[in-house]
Tab-separated table of C-alpha atoms in Angstrom:
chain	number	residue	atom	x	y	z
A	1	MET	CA	-269.837	-247.407	-128.393
A	2	GLU	CA	-270.154	-243.471	-127.384
A	3	TYR	CA	-266.817	-242.977	-125.840
A	4	ILE	CA	-266.055	-240.635	-122.425
A	5	ASN	CA	-263.830	-237.647	-123.928
A	6	LYS	CA	-262.344	-234.900	-122.007
A	7	THR	CA	-264.497	-232.770	-122.118
A	8	VAL	CA	-267.051	-235.356	-119.905
A	9	PHE	CA	-264.083	-236.892	-117.757
A	10	ILE	CA	-263.573	-233.301	-116.831
A	11	ASN	CA	-266.687	-232.342	-116.184
A	12	TYR	CA	-267.227	-235.222	-113.606
A	13	LEU	CA	-264.702	-233.837	-111.747
A	14	ASN	CA	-266.566	-231.216	-111.136
A	15	CYS	CA	-269.761	-232.559	-110.923
A	16	PRO	CA	-271.286	-236.167	-112.225
A	17	THR	CA	-274.518	-234.174	-113.520
A	18	LEU	CA	-272.955	-231.964	-115.630
A	19	ALA	CA	-271.219	-234.644	-116.874
A	20	TRP	CA	-274.467	-237.077	-117.439
A	21	LEU	CA	-275.523	-234.292	-119.263
A	22	THR	CA	-271.981	-233.276	-121.214
A	23	LYS	CA	-271.659	-237.097	-122.755
A	24	ARG	CA	-275.819	-236.403	-123.726
A	25	ASN	CA	-275.368	-233.340	-126.128
A	26	LYS	CA	-277.916	-231.452	-123.876
A	27	ILE	CA	-275.279	-228.491	-123.018
A	28	PRO	CA	-275.837	-225.672	-124.164
A	29	LYS	CA	-273.438	-224.931	-127.116
A	30	LEU	CA	-271.038	-221.670	-128.162
A	31	THR	CA	-271.701	-220.600	-131.306
A	32	GLY	CA	-271.049	-216.719	-132.662
A	33	LEU	CA	-268.259	-215.378	-134.569
A	34	ASN	CA	-266.355	-214.963	-130.866
A	35	ASN	CA	-266.521	-218.920	-130.655
A	36	ASP	CA	-265.722	-219.182	-134.378
A	37	PHE	CA	-262.393	-217.838	-134.108
A	38	LEU	CA	-261.093	-219.474	-130.954
A	39	ILE	CA	-261.630	-222.446	-132.666
A	40	TYR	CA	-259.818	-220.647	-135.409
A	41	GLU	CA	-256.947	-219.994	-133.313
A	42	SER	CA	-256.441	-222.882	-131.578
A	43	LYS	CA	-256.445	-224.740	-134.579
A	44	ASN	CA	-253.751	-222.834	-136.375
A	45	ILE	CA	-251.789	-223.404	-132.488
A	46	ARG	CA	-251.837	-226.623	-132.592
A	47	GLN	CA	-250.840	-227.007	-136.073
A	48	LYS	CA	-247.830	-224.189	-135.731
A	49	ALA	CA	-246.569	-226.957	-132.679
A	50	TRP	CA	-246.885	-229.489	-135.511
A	51	GLN	CA	-244.200	-228.040	-136.832
A	52	LEU	CA	-241.665	-227.955	-134.456
A	53	PHE	CA	-241.980	-232.101	-134.821
A	54	ASN	CA	-241.155	-231.909	-138.416
A	55	ASP	CA	-240.444	-235.836	-138.090
A	56	SER	CA	-243.386	-236.385	-137.220
A	57	VAL	CA	-246.624	-237.948	-139.294
A	58	VAL	CA	-249.933	-236.293	-138.936
A	59	VAL	CA	-252.619	-238.474	-138.115
A	60	HIS	CA	-255.848	-237.226	-140.597
A	61	LYS	CA	-260.049	-237.853	-139.876
A	62	SER	CA	-260.709	-239.954	-143.041
A	63	GLU	CA	-263.726	-241.776	-144.020
A	64	ASP	CA	-261.866	-243.902	-146.083
A	65	ILE	CA	-259.173	-244.966	-143.316
A	66	ASP	CA	-259.526	-246.018	-139.633
A	67	VAL	CA	-257.828	-243.256	-137.489
A	68	PHE	CA	-257.696	-245.098	-134.500
A	69	LEU	CA	-256.285	-248.338	-136.786
A	70	GLN	CA	-254.115	-245.731	-137.807
A	71	THR	CA	-253.022	-244.162	-134.983
A	72	LYS	CA	-251.710	-248.057	-134.043
A	73	ASP	CA	-249.992	-248.966	-136.815
A	74	LEU	CA	-247.679	-245.872	-135.940
A	75	ILE	CA	-247.274	-246.529	-132.546
A	76	ALA	CA	-245.748	-250.145	-133.529
A	77	ASN	CA	-243.793	-249.229	-136.717
A	78	ARG	CA	-240.117	-248.364	-134.740
A	79	LYS	CA	-239.329	-245.887	-137.312
A	80	ILE	CA	-241.194	-243.082	-136.746
A	81	TYR	CA	-240.278	-240.952	-134.514
A	82	GLY	CA	-243.602	-238.959	-133.729
A	83	ILE	CA	-247.001	-238.901	-134.244
A	84	CYS	CA	-249.099	-235.474	-134.108
A	85	ASN	CA	-253.116	-235.771	-133.953
A	86	ALA	CA	-253.088	-239.022	-132.590
A	87	LEU	CA	-256.089	-241.060	-131.403
A	88	PHE	CA	-257.128	-243.834	-129.255
A	89	THR	CA	-259.451	-245.349	-127.343
A	90	ALA	CA	-259.005	-247.883	-124.656
A	91	GLU	CA	-261.445	-249.194	-122.289
A	92	GLY	CA	-264.934	-247.054	-123.097
A	93	TYR	CA	-262.405	-243.479	-123.186
A	94	TYR	CA	-261.270	-241.704	-126.528
A	95	ILE	CA	-258.546	-239.189	-126.998
A	96	LYS	CA	-256.938	-236.367	-129.362
A	97	ALA	CA	-253.221	-236.686	-128.007
A	98	ASP	CA	-251.747	-233.586	-129.409
A	99	ILE	CA	-248.081	-234.683	-130.241
A	100	LEU	CA	-246.741	-238.506	-128.940
A	101	LYS	CA	-242.590	-238.178	-129.282
A	102	ARG	CA	-240.537	-241.305	-129.320
A	103	THR	CA	-237.992	-241.653	-126.427
A	104	ASP	CA	-236.353	-244.930	-126.844
A	105	LYS	CA	-237.534	-248.308	-129.061
A	106	ASN	CA	-240.244	-248.702	-126.158
A	107	SER	CA	-241.565	-245.481	-124.058
A	108	TRP	CA	-243.054	-242.028	-125.964
A	109	HIS	CA	-242.759	-238.465	-124.346
A	110	LEU	CA	-246.320	-236.418	-124.246
A	111	PHE	CA	-246.848	-233.252	-125.387
A	112	GLU	CA	-250.034	-231.109	-124.738
A	113	VAL	CA	-250.203	-227.782	-126.541
A	114	LYS	CA	-251.739	-224.926	-124.992
A	115	SER	CA	-252.963	-221.348	-125.697
A	116	GLY	CA	-252.195	-219.755	-122.324
A	117	SER	CA	-248.631	-217.366	-121.778
A	118	LYS	CA	-248.367	-219.025	-119.272
A	119	CYS	CA	-248.476	-223.251	-117.271
A	120	LYS	CA	-252.154	-223.254	-115.287
A	121	GLU	CA	-252.782	-225.458	-113.018
A	122	LYS	CA	-255.778	-226.927	-114.904
A	123	TYR	CA	-253.457	-228.174	-117.334
A	124	THR	CA	-252.422	-230.862	-115.169
A	125	ASN	CA	-256.207	-232.701	-115.326
A	126	ASP	CA	-255.529	-232.482	-119.039
A	127	ILE	CA	-252.551	-234.135	-119.618
A	128	ALA	CA	-253.466	-236.001	-116.856
A	129	PHE	CA	-256.586	-237.319	-118.652
A	130	THR	CA	-255.163	-238.497	-121.848
A	131	ALA	CA	-251.993	-239.825	-119.732
A	132	MET	CA	-254.798	-241.775	-118.365
A	133	VAL	CA	-256.247	-243.229	-121.641
A	134	LEU	CA	-252.618	-244.467	-123.637
A	135	SER	CA	-251.620	-246.371	-120.242
A	136	LYS	CA	-254.794	-247.911	-120.800
A	137	ALA	CA	-254.652	-248.728	-124.636
A	138	ASN	CA	-251.267	-250.370	-123.244
A	139	VAL	CA	-248.772	-247.311	-124.723
A	140	ASN	CA	-245.615	-246.859	-122.806
A	141	VAL	CA	-245.268	-242.595	-121.851
A	142	SER	CA	-242.225	-241.924	-119.699
A	143	GLN	CA	-242.284	-238.495	-119.519
A	144	TYR	CA	-245.033	-235.275	-120.096
A	145	SER	CA	-245.350	-231.740	-121.243
A	146	ILE	CA	-246.881	-228.521	-122.009
A	147	LEU	CA	-246.268	-226.335	-124.334
A	148	HIS	CA	-247.718	-222.937	-124.292
A	149	LEU	CA	-247.289	-219.520	-125.694
A	150	SER	CA	-244.438	-217.680	-125.005
A	151	ASN	CA	-244.608	-213.346	-124.038
A	152	ASP	CA	-241.413	-212.956	-125.862
A	153	TYR	CA	-243.139	-214.081	-129.379
A	154	ARG	CA	-243.478	-211.434	-131.786
A	155	LEU	CA	-244.967	-211.850	-135.176
A	156	ASN	CA	-242.660	-212.932	-137.575
A	157	MET	CA	-240.115	-215.040	-135.381
A	158	GLN	CA	-238.800	-218.601	-136.173
A	159	ILE	CA	-241.350	-221.022	-134.927
A	160	ASP	CA	-239.452	-221.901	-131.973
A	161	SER	CA	-240.003	-219.183	-130.779
A	162	ILE	CA	-243.302	-219.539	-129.745
A	163	PHE	CA	-243.721	-221.750	-127.827
A	164	LYS	CA	-242.045	-222.812	-124.268
A	165	GLU	CA	-242.162	-226.339	-123.052
A	166	VAL	CA	-243.133	-226.674	-118.925
A	167	ASP	CA	-242.362	-230.417	-118.081
A	168	LEU	CA	-245.497	-231.741	-115.630
A	169	THR	CA	-243.936	-235.069	-115.345
A	170	GLU	CA	-243.935	-235.057	-111.426
A	171	LYS	CA	-247.763	-233.813	-110.880
A	172	VAL	CA	-248.946	-235.721	-113.921
A	173	ASN	CA	-248.073	-239.060	-111.782
A	174	LEU	CA	-249.541	-238.021	-109.124
A	175	LYS	CA	-252.786	-236.610	-110.871
A	176	LEU	CA	-253.348	-240.176	-112.930
A	177	MET	CA	-253.061	-242.675	-109.288
A	178	GLU	CA	-256.616	-240.783	-108.658
A	179	PHE	CA	-257.581	-240.758	-111.447
A	180	PHE	CA	-257.449	-244.176	-112.064
A	181	SER	CA	-259.049	-243.950	-108.926
A	182	ILE	CA	-262.321	-243.076	-110.189
A	183	SER	CA	-262.594	-243.620	-113.686
A	184	ASP	CA	-264.769	-247.538	-113.357
A	185	GLN	CA	-266.821	-245.162	-111.578
A	186	MET	CA	-267.156	-242.398	-113.819
A	187	LEU	CA	-268.221	-244.703	-117.102
A	188	LYS	CA	-270.928	-246.563	-114.360
A	189	ASP	CA	-272.139	-243.294	-113.456
A	190	VAL	CA	-272.210	-241.153	-116.745
A	191	ASN	CA	-273.178	-244.247	-118.982
A	192	SER	CA	-276.031	-244.427	-115.979
A	193	GLN	CA	-279.742	-244.432	-117.611
A	194	GLU	CA	-280.776	-242.234	-114.133
A	195	MET	CA	-279.293	-238.692	-114.010
A	196	PRO	CA	-276.893	-238.236	-111.103
A	197	VAL	CA	-279.098	-236.267	-108.864
A	198	PRO	CA	-277.048	-232.427	-108.411
A	199	TYR	CA	-276.457	-230.561	-105.669
A	200	LEU	CA	-275.700	-227.161	-104.245
A	201	LYS	CA	-271.844	-226.536	-104.847
A	202	ARG	CA	-269.920	-223.078	-105.650
A	203	ARG	CA	-269.025	-224.314	-109.324
A	204	CYS	CA	-272.925	-224.114	-109.649
A	205	LYS	CA	-272.769	-219.912	-110.186
A	206	ASN	CA	-271.054	-220.230	-113.665
A	207	CYS	CA	-272.105	-223.367	-115.594
A	208	LEU	CA	-273.688	-222.927	-118.633
A	209	VAL	CA	-276.949	-225.434	-117.359
A	210	PHE	CA	-277.575	-223.748	-113.599
A	211	ASP	CA	-280.993	-222.199	-114.958
A	212	VAL	CA	-282.021	-225.427	-116.050
A	213	CYS	CA	-280.242	-227.259	-113.048
A	214	MET	CA	-279.957	-226.085	-109.242
A	215	GLY	CA	-281.093	-222.723	-110.289
A	216	LYS	CA	-284.207	-224.053	-111.920
A	217	ASN	CA	-287.830	-222.411	-109.996
A	218	VAL	CA	-285.210	-220.813	-107.213
A	219	LYS	CA	-286.311	-216.894	-107.246
A	220	ASN	CA	-283.749	-214.539	-105.780
A	221	HIS	CA	-280.987	-217.248	-105.696
A	222	ILE	CA	-277.895	-216.450	-103.306
A	223	PHE	CA	-275.632	-216.142	-106.772
A	224	ASP	CA	-278.114	-212.622	-107.438
A	225	LEU	CA	-275.139	-210.857	-104.672
A	226	PRO	CA	-272.762	-209.550	-106.774
A	227	ARG	CA	-269.222	-210.579	-106.544
A	228	LEU	CA	-270.238	-213.282	-103.573
A	229	SER	CA	-266.711	-214.491	-102.816
A	230	ILE	CA	-265.690	-218.057	-102.358
A	231	PRO	CA	-265.800	-218.662	-98.497
A	232	ALA	CA	-269.004	-216.482	-98.342
A	233	VAL	CA	-270.892	-219.455	-100.818
A	234	GLU	CA	-269.260	-222.346	-99.420
A	235	GLU	CA	-270.656	-220.853	-95.764
A	236	LEU	CA	-273.744	-220.278	-97.173
A	237	ILE	CA	-274.384	-223.192	-99.233
A	238	ALA	CA	-273.211	-225.802	-95.198
A	239	LEU	CA	-276.080	-223.537	-93.968
A	240	LYS	CA	-278.244	-224.879	-96.782
A	241	VAL	CA	-279.092	-220.737	-97.940
A	242	ASP	CA	-279.800	-221.128	-101.239
A	243	THR	CA	-281.754	-217.807	-101.697
A	244	ILE	CA	-281.292	-214.887	-101.239
A	245	ASP	CA	-284.436	-214.372	-98.182
A	246	LYS	CA	-282.856	-217.158	-96.353
A	247	VAL	CA	-279.090	-215.516	-95.922
A	248	PRO	CA	-279.115	-214.843	-92.331
A	249	ASP	CA	-278.728	-211.250	-90.909
A	250	ASP	CA	-275.431	-212.301	-89.345
A	251	PHE	CA	-274.081	-212.843	-92.305
A	252	GLU	CA	-271.372	-210.597	-93.105
A	253	LEU	CA	-272.397	-208.653	-96.859
A	254	THR	CA	-270.536	-206.026	-98.642
A	255	PRO	CA	-272.759	-202.225	-98.978
A	256	MET	CA	-273.541	-203.528	-102.505
A	257	GLN	CA	-274.852	-206.916	-101.613
A	258	GLN	CA	-276.839	-205.753	-98.356
A	259	ILE	CA	-278.212	-203.053	-100.820
A	260	VAL	CA	-279.548	-206.291	-102.841
A	261	LYS	CA	-280.838	-208.403	-100.211
A	262	ASN	CA	-283.115	-205.211	-99.063
A	263	SER	CA	-284.364	-205.135	-102.187
A	264	VAL	CA	-285.504	-208.399	-102.293
A	265	LEU	CA	-286.857	-208.734	-98.078
A	266	THR	CA	-288.651	-205.871	-99.637
A	267	ASN	CA	-289.378	-205.843	-103.305
A	268	THR	CA	-288.640	-202.402	-103.651
A	269	THR	CA	-286.280	-200.523	-106.005
A	270	TYR	CA	-283.542	-199.226	-104.184
A	271	VAL	CA	-282.415	-195.469	-104.791
A	272	SER	CA	-280.289	-193.474	-102.123
A	273	ASP	CA	-280.014	-190.386	-100.787
A	274	THR	CA	-276.404	-189.688	-102.879
A	275	LEU	CA	-277.165	-190.330	-105.880
A	276	LYS	CA	-278.751	-186.927	-106.831
A	277	ASP	CA	-275.278	-185.060	-105.643
A	278	GLU	CA	-273.107	-187.625	-107.742
A	279	LEU	CA	-274.945	-186.975	-111.124
A	280	ASN	CA	-274.030	-183.114	-110.234
A	281	ASN	CA	-270.524	-184.078	-109.446
A	282	ILE	CA	-270.354	-185.052	-113.736
A	283	LYS	CA	-269.269	-182.096	-114.984
A	284	GLN	CA	-270.810	-180.181	-118.482
A	285	PRO	CA	-270.011	-180.309	-121.493
A	286	TYR	CA	-270.843	-184.807	-121.356
A	287	TYR	CA	-268.954	-187.024	-122.889
A	288	TYR	CA	-269.522	-190.979	-123.405
A	289	LEU	CA	-266.868	-192.240	-124.345
A	290	ASP	CA	-266.863	-196.537	-125.458
A	291	PHE	CA	-264.008	-198.621	-126.220
A	292	GLU	CA	-264.065	-201.853	-128.921
A	293	SER	CA	-260.987	-204.018	-128.683
A	294	VAL	CA	-259.070	-207.506	-129.683
A	295	THR	CA	-257.419	-210.071	-128.199
A	296	THR	CA	-256.134	-212.658	-130.275
A	297	ILE	CA	-253.729	-215.331	-129.296
A	298	MET	CA	-251.077	-214.925	-132.042
A	299	PRO	CA	-250.258	-211.251	-132.549
A	300	LEU	CA	-251.718	-209.660	-135.236
A	301	TYR	CA	-249.087	-207.057	-135.864
A	302	PRO	CA	-245.289	-206.995	-135.245
A	303	ASP	CA	-243.787	-205.337	-132.093
A	304	VAL	CA	-246.893	-207.244	-130.021
A	305	ALA	CA	-247.370	-210.239	-127.871
A	306	PRO	CA	-249.560	-212.938	-127.606
A	307	HIS	CA	-252.650	-212.038	-126.114
A	308	THR	CA	-252.435	-208.011	-126.232
A	309	GLN	CA	-255.546	-206.307	-126.311
A	310	ILE	CA	-255.133	-203.971	-128.742
A	311	LEU	CA	-258.092	-200.975	-128.955
A	312	THR	CA	-259.345	-200.947	-132.042
A	313	GLN	CA	-262.089	-198.444	-132.715
A	314	PHE	CA	-264.529	-195.694	-129.785
A	315	SER	CA	-267.362	-193.776	-130.462
A	316	LEU	CA	-267.960	-190.380	-128.677
A	317	ASP	CA	-270.876	-188.465	-128.265
A	318	LYS	CA	-270.327	-184.585	-127.025
A	319	ALA	CA	-273.848	-183.535	-125.210
A	320	ASP	CA	-274.555	-180.049	-123.764
A	321	ASN	CA	-277.112	-181.366	-121.339
A	322	VAL	CA	-278.330	-184.831	-121.125
A	323	GLY	CA	-280.543	-186.353	-124.827
A	324	ASN	CA	-279.108	-182.620	-126.635
A	325	ILE	CA	-275.876	-185.004	-128.651
A	326	LEU	CA	-273.334	-181.491	-130.299
A	327	ASN	CA	-271.427	-183.877	-131.925
A	328	HIS	CA	-270.216	-187.311	-132.640
A	329	TYR	CA	-267.102	-188.443	-132.882
A	330	GLU	CA	-266.061	-192.265	-134.216
A	331	TYR	CA	-263.116	-194.207	-135.051
A	332	ILE	CA	-261.821	-196.981	-136.598
A	333	ALA	CA	-259.122	-198.542	-137.423
A	334	ASP	CA	-257.150	-199.858	-140.554
A	335	HIS	CA	-256.807	-203.131	-139.806
A	336	THR	CA	-253.838	-203.509	-141.409
A	337	LYS	CA	-251.655	-201.795	-138.575
A	338	ASP	CA	-251.942	-201.625	-134.715
A	339	CYS	CA	-253.292	-197.941	-134.634
A	340	ARG	CA	-252.970	-197.631	-130.398
A	341	ARG	CA	-251.053	-194.618	-131.622
A	342	GLU	CA	-253.385	-192.970	-134.174
A	343	ILE	CA	-256.490	-193.776	-131.774
A	344	ALA	CA	-254.968	-191.585	-128.804
A	345	ILE	CA	-254.028	-188.809	-131.240
A	346	HIS	CA	-257.811	-188.971	-131.863
A	347	LEU	CA	-258.973	-188.904	-128.225
A	348	ILE	CA	-256.192	-185.961	-127.235
A	349	GLU	CA	-257.440	-184.094	-130.711
A	350	SER	CA	-261.332	-184.535	-129.550
A	351	LEU	CA	-261.351	-184.567	-125.875
A	352	LYS	CA	-259.661	-181.517	-125.329
A	353	GLN	CA	-262.149	-179.104	-124.001
A	354	ASP	CA	-263.267	-179.294	-120.286
A	355	GLY	CA	-266.307	-181.740	-119.399
A	356	SER	CA	-266.060	-185.290	-117.646
A	357	ILE	CA	-265.826	-188.469	-119.995
A	358	ILE	CA	-268.508	-190.730	-119.058
A	359	THR	CA	-267.612	-194.151	-119.521
A	360	TYR	CA	-269.303	-197.109	-118.071
A	361	SER	CA	-267.097	-199.785	-116.240
A	362	ASN	CA	-263.384	-198.677	-115.532
A	363	SER	CA	-262.179	-200.639	-118.543
A	364	GLU	CA	-261.894	-197.120	-120.926
A	365	ARG	CA	-259.485	-195.578	-117.944
A	366	ILE	CA	-257.406	-198.746	-117.782
A	367	SER	CA	-257.193	-198.753	-121.135
A	368	ILE	CA	-256.305	-195.022	-122.078
A	369	LEU	CA	-253.315	-195.325	-119.216
A	370	LYS	CA	-252.453	-198.077	-121.087
A	371	LEU	CA	-252.031	-195.948	-123.718
A	372	ALA	CA	-250.104	-193.133	-122.031
A	373	ASP	CA	-247.784	-196.128	-120.979
A	374	LEU	CA	-247.031	-196.967	-124.567
A	375	PHE	CA	-246.242	-193.568	-125.594
A	376	GLU	CA	-244.664	-191.086	-123.642
A	377	ASP	CA	-244.529	-188.175	-125.604
A	378	LEU	CA	-248.618	-188.061	-125.165
A	379	ARG	CA	-248.546	-189.470	-121.817
A	380	GLU	CA	-249.389	-186.156	-120.469
A	381	SER	CA	-252.794	-185.263	-122.423
A	382	LEU	CA	-253.897	-189.127	-121.735
A	383	ASN	CA	-253.845	-188.821	-117.777
A	384	LYS	CA	-255.233	-185.650	-118.288
A	385	ILE	CA	-257.731	-187.665	-119.795
A	386	ALA	CA	-257.718	-190.578	-117.162
A	387	VAL	CA	-258.705	-187.998	-114.529
A	388	ARG	CA	-261.718	-186.683	-116.325
A	389	ILE	CA	-263.353	-190.490	-116.453
A	390	VAL	CA	-266.529	-190.833	-114.233
A	391	ASP	CA	-267.811	-194.381	-114.306
A	392	LEU	CA	-271.638	-194.465	-114.756
A	393	GLU	CA	-271.948	-198.527	-113.702
A	394	LEU	CA	-270.339	-197.944	-110.899
A	395	ILE	CA	-272.571	-194.578	-109.990
A	396	LEU	CA	-275.925	-197.015	-110.689
A	397	LYS	CA	-274.546	-199.668	-108.223
A	398	LYS	CA	-273.723	-197.501	-105.426
A	399	ASN	CA	-277.248	-195.801	-105.655
A	400	TYR	CA	-279.714	-197.860	-107.815
A	401	TYR	CA	-280.886	-201.100	-107.850
A	402	ASP	CA	-283.672	-202.685	-108.885
A	403	VAL	CA	-284.643	-206.490	-108.398
A	404	ASN	CA	-284.358	-207.553	-112.134
A	405	PHE	CA	-281.048	-206.765	-112.209
A	406	HIS	CA	-280.389	-210.315	-110.560
A	407	GLY	CA	-277.040	-208.969	-108.997
A	408	ARG	CA	-276.062	-207.961	-112.650
A	409	SER	CA	-275.255	-204.130	-113.637
A	410	SER	CA	-273.195	-204.781	-116.789
A	411	ILE	CA	-275.494	-202.283	-119.709
A	412	LYS	CA	-276.815	-204.865	-121.828
A	413	LYS	CA	-277.826	-206.256	-118.515
A	414	VAL	CA	-279.205	-203.498	-116.929
A	415	LEU	CA	-280.691	-201.165	-120.274
A	416	PRO	CA	-283.612	-203.072	-121.585
A	417	ILE	CA	-284.555	-203.562	-117.629
A	418	LEU	CA	-284.897	-198.975	-117.372
A	419	ILE	CA	-285.562	-198.325	-121.148
A	420	PRO	CA	-287.398	-201.472	-122.234
A	421	LYS	CA	-287.360	-200.255	-126.121
A	422	GLU	CA	-283.624	-200.090	-126.082
A	423	THR	CA	-282.223	-203.183	-127.015
A	424	TYR	CA	-279.210	-204.604	-128.967
A	425	SER	CA	-281.448	-207.245	-130.681
A	426	ASP	CA	-281.696	-204.998	-134.224
A	427	LEU	CA	-277.952	-204.849	-134.505
A	428	GLU	CA	-275.383	-207.416	-137.136
A	429	ILE	CA	-273.491	-207.321	-134.430
A	430	GLY	CA	-274.446	-207.487	-130.714
A	431	ASP	CA	-272.464	-207.796	-127.786
A	432	GLY	CA	-268.443	-207.317	-127.598
A	433	GLY	CA	-266.974	-210.796	-128.223
A	434	ASP	CA	-268.534	-210.742	-131.894
A	435	ALA	CA	-266.991	-207.498	-131.919
A	436	ALA	CA	-263.744	-208.260	-131.564
A	437	ALA	CA	-263.507	-211.816	-134.090
A	438	SER	CA	-265.104	-209.618	-136.543
A	439	PHE	CA	-262.501	-207.192	-136.716
A	440	ALA	CA	-259.981	-209.956	-136.063
A	441	PHE	CA	-261.255	-211.914	-139.191
A	442	ILE	CA	-260.478	-208.803	-140.959
A	443	ALA	CA	-257.190	-208.582	-139.617
A	444	LYS	CA	-255.953	-211.998	-140.354
A	445	GLY	CA	-257.546	-211.396	-144.155
A	446	MET	CA	-260.308	-213.365	-143.855
A	447	TYR	CA	-263.190	-211.445	-145.176
A	448	ASP	CA	-263.192	-209.952	-148.805
A	449	LYS	CA	-263.841	-206.174	-149.818
A	450	ASP	CA	-267.059	-205.852	-149.434
A	451	GLN	CA	-267.301	-207.642	-146.206
A	452	ILE	CA	-264.990	-205.449	-144.807
A	453	ALA	CA	-266.992	-202.987	-145.339
A	454	GLN	CA	-269.781	-203.682	-144.316
A	455	THR	CA	-268.128	-205.378	-141.703
A	456	LYS	CA	-266.879	-201.868	-140.083
A	457	LYS	CA	-270.037	-200.207	-140.572
A	458	ASN	CA	-271.566	-203.087	-138.089
A	459	LEU	CA	-268.777	-202.258	-135.961
A	460	LEU	CA	-269.254	-198.817	-135.957
A	461	LYS	CA	-272.827	-198.997	-135.216
A	462	TYR	CA	-272.569	-201.786	-132.560
A	463	CYS	CA	-270.075	-199.299	-130.565
A	464	ALA	CA	-272.331	-196.461	-131.641
A	465	LYS	CA	-275.279	-198.139	-129.691
A	466	ASP	CA	-273.139	-198.315	-126.394
A	467	THR	CA	-272.731	-194.289	-126.092
A	468	ALA	CA	-276.349	-194.018	-126.736
A	469	ALA	CA	-277.410	-196.445	-123.844
A	470	MET	CA	-275.631	-194.844	-121.427
A	471	ILE	CA	-276.924	-191.410	-122.457
A	472	TYR	CA	-280.248	-193.567	-121.830
A	473	ILE	CA	-278.794	-195.059	-117.942
A	474	HIS	CA	-278.068	-191.327	-117.427
A	475	GLN	CA	-281.269	-189.711	-118.197
A	476	PHE	CA	-282.622	-191.980	-116.411
A	477	LEU	CA	-280.740	-191.590	-112.943
A	478	ILE	CA	-281.367	-188.004	-113.397
A	479	ASN	CA	-285.203	-187.836	-113.952
A	480	VAL	CA	-284.787	-190.522	-110.944
A	481	ALA	CA	-283.087	-188.471	-108.847
A	482	LYS	CA	-285.400	-185.715	-109.406
A	483	ASN	CA	-288.822	-187.085	-109.544
A	484	SER	CA	-288.668	-190.033	-106.483
A	485	LEU	CA	-288.211	-189.606	-102.866
A	486	TYR	CA	-285.661	-191.054	-100.830
A	487	LYS	CA	-285.943	-195.143	-100.836
A	488	GLY	CA	-283.078	-196.224	-99.393
A	489	PHE	CA	-282.910	-198.398	-96.489
């Protein structure tokens, strides 16, 4: 018998169709180094939580032992005061309970372990599902709590400093009533041979199966309108509007959304009358700057809080004219220590002269301002760097739109559209998530000497590709401004 797990159930709350597909493994699986590192960290966090309950028994999967019977025996054994990783099935459902602590002879306290630094609303649904299955399995639970990471934790502190406990008993008991009321219908719908009929809703926007479900064969979907608010999405759905061409003329849109709509309606590329002026405001020499960083659940270095973003490298190209690179600077951190100060110093040294610093997005400016807050003696120099930054992505969004962007403006989305021969496909590391995970694996001591050397080479190539991409896009926009007439609406 195939049991319904938490992922299927939670997906059902959002979309019965998604739950039906999830049960049949028809959802694209997350892959790549970034996903691998997330799995590694999640396991690590859970195991650290188990250490807080050192009088508990950990249930391990085994080919020789039926883990469900093992869990049942442990529940029945009055001498067992705690169970970690307990597994249960009941009435078609399956759960893995992180920690069960006996409160008296007939009752238990359920703890769910979370890697977030605060208690999120969605955690109530997670623990309520586990509570429902425990109840169906006739396990009496009287208290429900979340253990989430403490922002006060620092590397090498005692294990009891890692987590904060939040009691969710009252919220879970209320949610349990709702879950019990839908559990039978949910089983019926998900186990049906017929897939539940999908319908458009705001959650469809970021769904992994959108392109083969509600977005299939739909050209210029309303989700192509950039930064469309939740109320706006819900209003358009209520009006039965699913494509941009159907958006009413009197429907309020932002200037950027209106640009996208007009481009779709006219099937033309938008070029503003201010593009040339904005490009002329960029001062020579040009510095093209890109950062890479890593954010881990557990801190990599002393005196760093969980979930802290740590800059790990930068790539910097200096040019007197677009395409004429005078110098290339690059830096990658020593993975054994926090090198943010060294990065700040290298940036100051490399960016002493006048000239605009071109980035793609505002994240580099934010990172530099954070460095300024962190190092008081470097603050003035770093703040002077920050005010020289020009966001090339913002210039693009305000002044140029190709319908093939589909409302996106990320560098990896627009580059192959503007310059088709330029892609990231030839790189060993081709996106920011995998770049961060690669560095994290190195810092965790999980790569040998040769792997470290090769990975750092790959990371430098990836970061350098981002600065090169900015140069290509800058040159493209200059050519557009020089060679085309104003094509605004």
